[in-house]
Short mmCIF file of C-alpha atoms in Angstrom, two decimals:
data_model
loop_
_atom_site.label_atom_id
_atom_site.label_comp_id
_atom_site.label_asym_id
_atom_site.label_seq_id
_atom_site.Cartn_x
_atom_site.Cartn_y
_atom_site.Cartn_z
CA MET N 17 0.00 -0.03 0.00
CA GLN N 18 1.42 3.37 -0.93
CA LEU N 19 0.98 6.00 1.77
CA PRO N 20 -0.19 9.50 0.74
CA ARG N 21 2.60 11.86 -0.12
CA LEU N 22 0.86 14.46 2.07
CA SER N 23 1.81 12.42 5.17
CA PHE N 24 5.53 12.16 4.38
CA GLY N 25 6.65 14.97 6.77
CA ILE N 26 4.45 13.65 9.62
CA ARG N 27 5.67 10.06 9.15
CA ARG N 28 9.31 11.29 9.10
CA LYS N 29 8.84 13.21 12.33
CA ALA N 30 7.09 10.28 13.98
CA LYS N 31 9.88 7.92 12.96
CA HIS N 32 12.52 10.41 14.29
CA ARG N 33 10.78 10.38 17.67
CA SER N 34 10.22 6.57 17.63
CA VAL N 35 6.49 6.86 17.79
CA SER N 36 3.82 5.10 15.78
CA TYR N 37 1.63 7.09 13.40
CA SER N 38 -1.13 6.15 11.05
CA PHE N 39 -3.94 7.78 9.05
CA LEU N 40 -7.59 7.00 9.58
CA PHE N 41 -9.77 7.75 6.61
CA MET N 42 -13.48 8.19 7.38
CA ARG N 43 -16.59 9.02 5.46
CA ALA N 44 -20.06 9.95 6.66
CA ASN N 45 -22.52 7.07 6.78
CA GLY N 46 -26.18 8.04 7.49
CA ASP N 47 -27.09 4.66 8.98
CA GLN N 48 -24.15 4.70 11.41
CA LEU N 49 -24.86 8.25 12.41
CA ALA N 50 -28.48 7.38 13.12
CA GLN N 51 -27.37 4.49 15.33
CA ILE N 52 -24.98 6.73 17.20
CA ALA N 53 -27.75 9.32 17.63
CA SER N 54 -29.99 6.64 19.11
CA LEU N 55 -27.29 5.58 21.57
CA ILE N 56 -26.78 9.22 22.68
CA GLU N 57 -30.56 9.76 23.05
CA ALA N 58 -30.81 6.58 25.11
CA GLY N 59 -28.01 7.80 27.41
CA ILE N 60 -25.71 4.88 26.48
CA ILE N 61 -23.15 7.23 25.03
CA ARG N 62 -22.57 10.55 26.80
CA PRO N 63 -20.34 12.93 24.97
CA VAL N 64 -17.98 15.01 27.11
CA ILE N 65 -18.41 18.70 26.45
CA ASP N 66 -15.43 20.86 27.42
CA ARG N 67 -16.61 24.32 26.40
CA ILE N 68 -19.55 25.93 24.55
CA PHE N 69 -18.81 28.90 22.31
CA PRO N 70 -21.31 31.31 20.73
CA PHE N 71 -21.33 31.27 16.95
CA GLU N 72 -19.62 34.65 16.93
CA ALA N 73 -16.66 33.10 18.75
CA THR N 74 -16.10 30.35 16.16
CA ASN N 75 -12.55 31.51 15.51
CA GLU N 76 -11.81 31.43 19.25
CA ALA N 77 -13.29 27.90 19.44
CA MET N 78 -11.06 26.73 16.58
CA GLY N 79 -8.02 28.23 18.28
CA TYR N 80 -8.99 26.50 21.57
CA VAL N 81 -9.26 23.13 19.85
CA GLY N 82 -5.95 23.78 18.07
CA THR N 83 -4.11 24.07 21.42
CA GLY N 84 -4.77 20.41 22.09
CA ARG N 85 -5.75 21.18 25.66
CA SER N 86 -9.50 20.47 25.48
CA LYS N 87 -10.72 17.59 27.65
CA GLY N 88 -13.80 16.97 25.52
CA LYS N 89 -15.79 18.46 22.68
CA ALA N 90 -15.85 22.12 21.92
CA VAL N 91 -19.33 23.06 20.83
CA VAL N 92 -20.28 26.05 18.71
CA LYS N 93 -23.81 27.06 19.58
CA ILE N 94 -25.73 28.40 16.60
CA ARG N 95 -28.88 29.56 18.40
#
């Protein structure tokens, strides 16, 4: 399997630091998302919400997520 050229720099840095690195490619699947929604509604899965940002603070929310310090999901509230 040929790895994407885009990941070359990341793979090189990971090898240099003796850590394992791999890509995970995902695509949206309506049936799976519906199943996940059912589990959340039933309380079987409980997402951890770290912070809620108003829509106007979307850039701040992205910056916060980019720091890597969040302990859960950062939510942007639209309404």
